[in-house]
Amino acid sequence: MERDAWLSTALGLREIPDDSQLPRGCVPYLPAPVDALLGAVDEVPITETDVVVDAGSGVGRAAAAIQLLSGAHVMCVELQPQLLGVSRALFERLESARVTHVDGDAVEQASRLEAATVFFLYCPFSGERLSRFLEAVRPLADRRRLRFACVDVPLPEADWLEPRGSAAGSLQIYDSR
């Protein structure tokens, strides 16, 4: 808990805008635990050659930590403009050019995620919405290996995904076949 609070403070994320107006099946913004972020970078592993999609990125906290730890290009996908605005301001403060912000629903923005190699999912959505997202990004797996770092959201069975098993804490990692 102390590291989680420290990361938010270090990134200058003190006040989070209201996010109560969400489509059905979406989860309100919750900052990803530092342990899960460290585990994803180490166990996926994520490197500077990766393009990491943070689906439901909120204010960009997880994406910023992943980028700072790995050097990867990050794509923040968020449907709430007030949260995406905070994320844009965060990456401006970090003077990062290795970020792309995608405004909209990750389920509907899959065509804009063409460069992705890793997907970071911390409960952005569940159920039917999660299944639709996976089907939307599935064609990418025909072109290259994809990796999924999932925190508190087990992926539904799919013939193109292979679970690696549980990693640290509530982190699960999957590879495309």
mmCIF file of C-alpha atoms in Angstrom:
data_model
loop_
_atom_site.group_PDB
_atom_site.id
_atom_site.type_symbol
_atom_site.label_atom_id
_atom_site.label_comp_id
_atom_site.label_asym_id
_atom_site.label_seq_id
_atom_site.Cartn_x
_atom_site.Cartn_y
_atom_site.Cartn_z
ATOM 1 C CA MET A 1 0.000 0.000 0.000
ATOM 2 C CA GLU A 2 2.849 2.396 0.795
ATOM 3 C CA ARG A 3 4.452 1.803 -2.620
ATOM 4 C CA ASP A 4 1.094 2.341 -4.336
ATOM 5 C CA ALA A 5 0.618 5.694 -2.606
ATOM 6 C CA TRP A 6 4.249 6.612 -3.275
ATOM 7 C CA LEU A 7 3.910 5.937 -7.012
ATOM 8 C CA SER A 8 0.814 8.131 -7.309
ATOM 9 C CA THR A 9 2.558 10.920 -5.385
ATOM 10 C CA ALA A 10 5.786 10.588 -7.403
ATOM 11 C CA LEU A 11 3.782 10.881 -10.634
ATOM 12 C CA GLY A 12 1.876 13.901 -9.313
ATOM 13 C CA LEU A 13 -1.486 12.119 -9.393
ATOM 14 C CA ARG A 14 -3.262 13.585 -6.408
ATOM 15 C CA GLU A 15 -6.845 14.160 -7.502
ATOM 16 C CA ILE A 16 -8.656 11.767 -9.805
ATOM 17 C CA PRO A 17 -11.657 13.115 -11.763
ATOM 18 C CA ASP A 18 -15.071 11.514 -11.270
ATOM 19 C CA ASP A 19 -15.644 8.491 -13.489
ATOM 20 C CA SER A 20 -19.149 7.471 -12.500
ATOM 21 C CA GLN A 21 -20.669 7.599 -16.009
ATOM 22 C CA LEU A 22 -19.510 4.276 -17.448
ATOM 23 C CA PRO A 23 -21.051 2.012 -20.084
ATOM 24 C CA ARG A 24 -22.466 -1.290 -18.882
ATOM 25 C CA GLY A 25 -19.740 -3.867 -18.227
ATOM 26 C CA CYS A 26 -16.996 -1.310 -17.496
ATOM 27 C CA VAL A 27 -15.215 -0.984 -14.173
ATOM 28 C CA PRO A 28 -14.513 2.362 -12.428
ATOM 29 C CA TYR A 29 -10.906 3.569 -12.315
ATOM 30 C CA LEU A 30 -8.718 1.774 -9.796
ATOM 31 C CA PRO A 31 -4.928 2.200 -9.751
ATOM 32 C CA ALA A 32 -3.071 -1.040 -10.481
ATOM 33 C CA PRO A 33 -0.976 -2.323 -7.577
ATOM 34 C CA VAL A 34 2.765 -1.673 -7.885
ATOM 35 C CA ASP A 35 3.464 -5.391 -7.297
ATOM 36 C CA ALA A 36 1.423 -6.250 -10.392
ATOM 37 C CA LEU A 37 3.230 -3.625 -12.495
ATOM 38 C CA LEU A 38 6.644 -4.896 -11.400
ATOM 39 C CA GLY A 39 5.529 -8.476 -12.032
ATOM 40 C CA ALA A 40 4.276 -7.651 -15.528
ATOM 41 C CA VAL A 41 7.516 -5.941 -16.539
ATOM 42 C CA ASP A 42 9.660 -8.762 -15.135
ATOM 43 C CA GLU A 43 7.588 -11.814 -15.988
ATOM 44 C CA VAL A 44 6.096 -11.021 -19.401
ATOM 45 C CA PRO A 45 8.882 -9.611 -19.844
ATOM 46 C CA ILE A 46 8.313 -6.099 -21.203
ATOM 47 C CA THR A 47 11.253 -4.380 -22.916
ATOM 48 C CA GLU A 48 11.957 -1.197 -24.897
ATOM 49 C CA THR A 49 11.030 -3.018 -28.125
ATOM 50 C CA ASP A 50 7.449 -3.623 -26.961
ATOM 51 C CA VAL A 51 4.306 -1.631 -27.568
ATOM 52 C CA VAL A 52 2.144 -2.025 -24.463
ATOM 53 C CA VAL A 53 -1.581 -1.326 -24.621
ATOM 54 C CA ASP A 54 -3.128 -0.353 -21.298
ATOM 55 C CA ALA A 55 -6.827 -0.963 -21.984
ATOM 56 C CA GLY A 56 -8.874 1.231 -19.667
ATOM 57 C CA SER A 57 -5.766 3.204 -18.766
ATOM 58 C CA GLY A 58 -7.494 5.765 -16.575
ATOM 59 C CA VAL A 59 -5.066 8.526 -15.641
ATOM 60 C CA GLY A 60 -2.046 6.716 -17.134
ATOM 61 C CA ARG A 61 -0.457 5.613 -13.863
ATOM 62 C CA ALA A 62 0.167 1.984 -14.895
ATOM 63 C CA ALA A 63 1.298 2.956 -18.397
ATOM 64 C CA ALA A 64 3.741 5.523 -17.002
ATOM 65 C CA ALA A 65 5.195 3.023 -14.517
ATOM 66 C CA ILE A 66 5.544 0.356 -17.212
ATOM 67 C CA GLN A 67 7.256 2.822 -19.525
ATOM 68 C CA LEU A 68 9.621 4.115 -16.851
ATOM 69 C CA LEU A 69 10.546 0.564 -15.825
ATOM 70 C CA SER A 70 10.948 -0.906 -19.322
ATOM 71 C CA GLY A 71 11.377 1.876 -21.880
ATOM 72 C CA ALA A 72 8.471 0.422 -23.911
ATOM 73 C CA HIS A 73 6.155 2.522 -26.047
ATOM 74 C CA VAL A 74 2.778 2.649 -24.282
ATOM 75 C CA MET A 75 -0.701 3.130 -25.677
ATOM 76 C CA CYS A 76 -3.245 4.500 -23.218
ATOM 77 C CA VAL A 77 -6.758 3.537 -24.280
ATOM 78 C CA GLU A 78 -9.472 5.246 -22.242
ATOM 79 C CA LEU A 79 -13.092 6.074 -22.988
ATOM 80 C CA GLN A 80 -13.463 8.754 -20.321
ATOM 81 C CA PRO A 81 -12.085 12.058 -21.653
ATOM 82 C CA GLN A 82 -11.552 13.534 -18.173
ATOM 83 C CA LEU A 83 -9.234 10.642 -17.220
ATOM 84 C CA LEU A 84 -7.443 10.705 -20.570
ATOM 85 C CA GLY A 85 -6.799 14.424 -20.054
ATOM 86 C CA VAL A 86 -5.005 13.678 -16.781
ATOM 87 C CA SER A 87 -2.981 10.987 -18.577
ATOM 88 C CA ARG A 88 -1.944 13.385 -21.334
ATOM 89 C CA ALA A 89 -0.818 15.928 -18.731
ATOM 90 C CA LEU A 90 1.145 13.199 -16.890
ATOM 91 C CA PHE A 91 3.068 12.168 -20.012
ATOM 92 C CA GLU A 92 3.739 15.827 -20.852
ATOM 93 C CA ARG A 93 5.294 16.254 -17.388
ATOM 94 C CA LEU A 94 7.368 13.119 -18.030
ATOM 95 C CA GLU A 95 8.386 14.570 -21.413
ATOM 96 C CA SER A 96 7.671 11.215 -22.996
ATOM 97 C CA ALA A 97 7.420 10.835 -26.748
ATOM 98 C CA ARG A 98 6.879 7.064 -26.461
ATOM 99 C CA VAL A 99 3.169 7.272 -25.741
ATOM 100 C CA THR A 100 0.018 7.185 -27.828
ATOM 101 C CA HIS A 101 -3.335 8.190 -26.368
ATOM 102 C CA VAL A 102 -6.411 6.548 -27.858
ATOM 103 C CA ASP A 103 -9.689 8.189 -26.921
ATOM 104 C CA GLY A 104 -12.539 5.699 -26.886
ATOM 105 C CA ASP A 105 -13.749 2.276 -25.938
ATOM 106 C CA ALA A 106 -10.969 -0.335 -26.250
ATOM 107 C CA VAL A 107 -13.497 -2.801 -27.681
ATOM 108 C CA GLU A 108 -14.211 -0.418 -30.567
ATOM 109 C CA GLN A 109 -10.625 0.846 -30.991
ATOM 110 C CA ALA A 110 -8.902 -2.474 -31.796
ATOM 111 C CA SER A 111 -8.024 -1.320 -35.317
ATOM 112 C CA ARG A 112 -5.901 1.465 -33.771
ATOM 113 C CA LEU A 113 -3.892 -1.033 -31.706
ATOM 114 C CA GLU A 114 -2.114 -2.603 -34.689
ATOM 115 C CA ALA A 115 1.402 -2.159 -33.252
ATOM 116 C CA ALA A 116 0.608 -3.858 -29.913
ATOM 117 C CA THR A 117 2.819 -6.650 -28.587
ATOM 118 C CA VAL A 118 1.629 -6.654 -24.953
ATOM 119 C CA PHE A 119 -1.793 -5.944 -23.461
ATOM 120 C CA PHE A 120 -2.034 -4.864 -19.829
ATOM 121 C CA LEU A 121 -5.503 -5.455 -18.377
ATOM 122 C CA TYR A 122 -6.390 -4.470 -14.844
ATOM 123 C CA CYS A 123 -10.126 -5.156 -14.725
ATOM 124 C CA PRO A 124 -11.108 -2.671 -17.462
ATOM 125 C CA PHE A 125 -14.204 -4.720 -18.278
ATOM 126 C CA SER A 126 -15.551 -8.214 -17.882
ATOM 127 C CA GLY A 127 -17.967 -10.746 -19.298
ATOM 128 C CA GLU A 128 -19.285 -10.184 -22.793
ATOM 129 C CA ARG A 129 -17.312 -6.954 -23.167
ATOM 130 C CA LEU A 130 -14.028 -8.743 -22.416
ATOM 131 C CA SER A 131 -14.899 -11.481 -24.929
ATOM 132 C CA ARG A 132 -15.637 -8.842 -27.585
ATOM 133 C CA PHE A 133 -12.298 -7.152 -26.903
ATOM 134 C CA LEU A 134 -10.390 -10.414 -27.266
ATOM 135 C CA GLU A 135 -12.148 -11.191 -30.548
ATOM 136 C CA ALA A 136 -11.327 -7.696 -31.809
ATOM 137 C CA VAL A 137 -7.588 -8.082 -31.093
ATOM 138 C CA ARG A 138 -7.379 -11.738 -32.138
ATOM 139 C CA PRO A 139 -6.394 -10.932 -35.763
ATOM 140 C CA LEU A 140 -3.218 -9.313 -34.427
ATOM 141 C CA ALA A 141 -2.155 -12.723 -33.094
ATOM 142 C CA ASP A 142 -2.137 -14.065 -36.657
ATOM 143 C CA ARG A 143 0.684 -11.620 -37.448
ATOM 144 C CA ARG A 144 2.810 -11.830 -34.292
ATOM 145 C CA ARG A 145 3.007 -13.237 -30.800
ATOM 146 C CA LEU A 146 0.920 -11.293 -28.302
ATOM 147 C CA ARG A 147 1.282 -11.366 -24.547
ATOM 148 C CA PHE A 148 -1.348 -10.439 -21.981
ATOM 149 C CA ALA A 149 -0.607 -9.345 -18.424
ATOM 150 C CA CYS A 150 -3.910 -9.545 -16.549
ATOM 151 C CA VAL A 151 -4.510 -8.394 -13.000
ATOM 152 C CA ASP A 152 -7.678 -9.583 -11.248
ATOM 153 C CA VAL A 153 -9.232 -10.555 -14.587
ATOM 154 C CA PRO A 154 -8.794 -14.113 -15.810
ATOM 155 C CA LEU A 155 -9.269 -14.356 -19.563
ATOM 156 C CA PRO A 156 -11.987 -16.655 -20.877
ATOM 157 C CA GLU A 157 -10.800 -19.803 -22.621
ATOM 158 C CA ALA A 158 -9.853 -19.184 -26.230
ATOM 159 C CA ASP A 159 -8.194 -21.559 -28.683
ATOM 160 C CA TRP A 160 -5.615 -18.900 -29.564
ATOM 161 C CA LEU A 161 -4.539 -18.087 -25.991
ATOM 162 C CA GLU A 162 -2.298 -20.123 -23.731
ATOM 163 C CA PRO A 163 -2.207 -19.326 -20.003
ATOM 164 C CA ARG A 164 1.279 -19.388 -18.534
ATOM 165 C CA GLY A 165 -0.118 -19.785 -15.079
ATOM 166 C CA SER A 166 -0.237 -17.408 -12.183
ATOM 167 C CA ALA A 167 2.635 -15.043 -11.710
ATOM 168 C CA ALA A 168 3.103 -12.768 -8.709
ATOM 169 C CA GLY A 169 -0.069 -12.205 -6.668
ATOM 170 C CA SER A 170 -3.144 -11.708 -8.829
ATOM 171 C CA LEU A 171 -1.154 -11.353 -12.068
ATOM 172 C CA GLN A 172 -1.807 -13.885 -14.804
ATOM 173 C CA ILE A 173 0.111 -14.006 -18.069
ATOM 174 C CA TYR A 174 -1.147 -15.387 -21.387
ATOM 175 C CA ASP A 175 0.574 -15.882 -24.746
ATOM 176 C CA SER A 176 -1.030 -16.121 -28.148
ATOM 177 C CA ARG A 177 -0.447 -19.407 -29.995
#
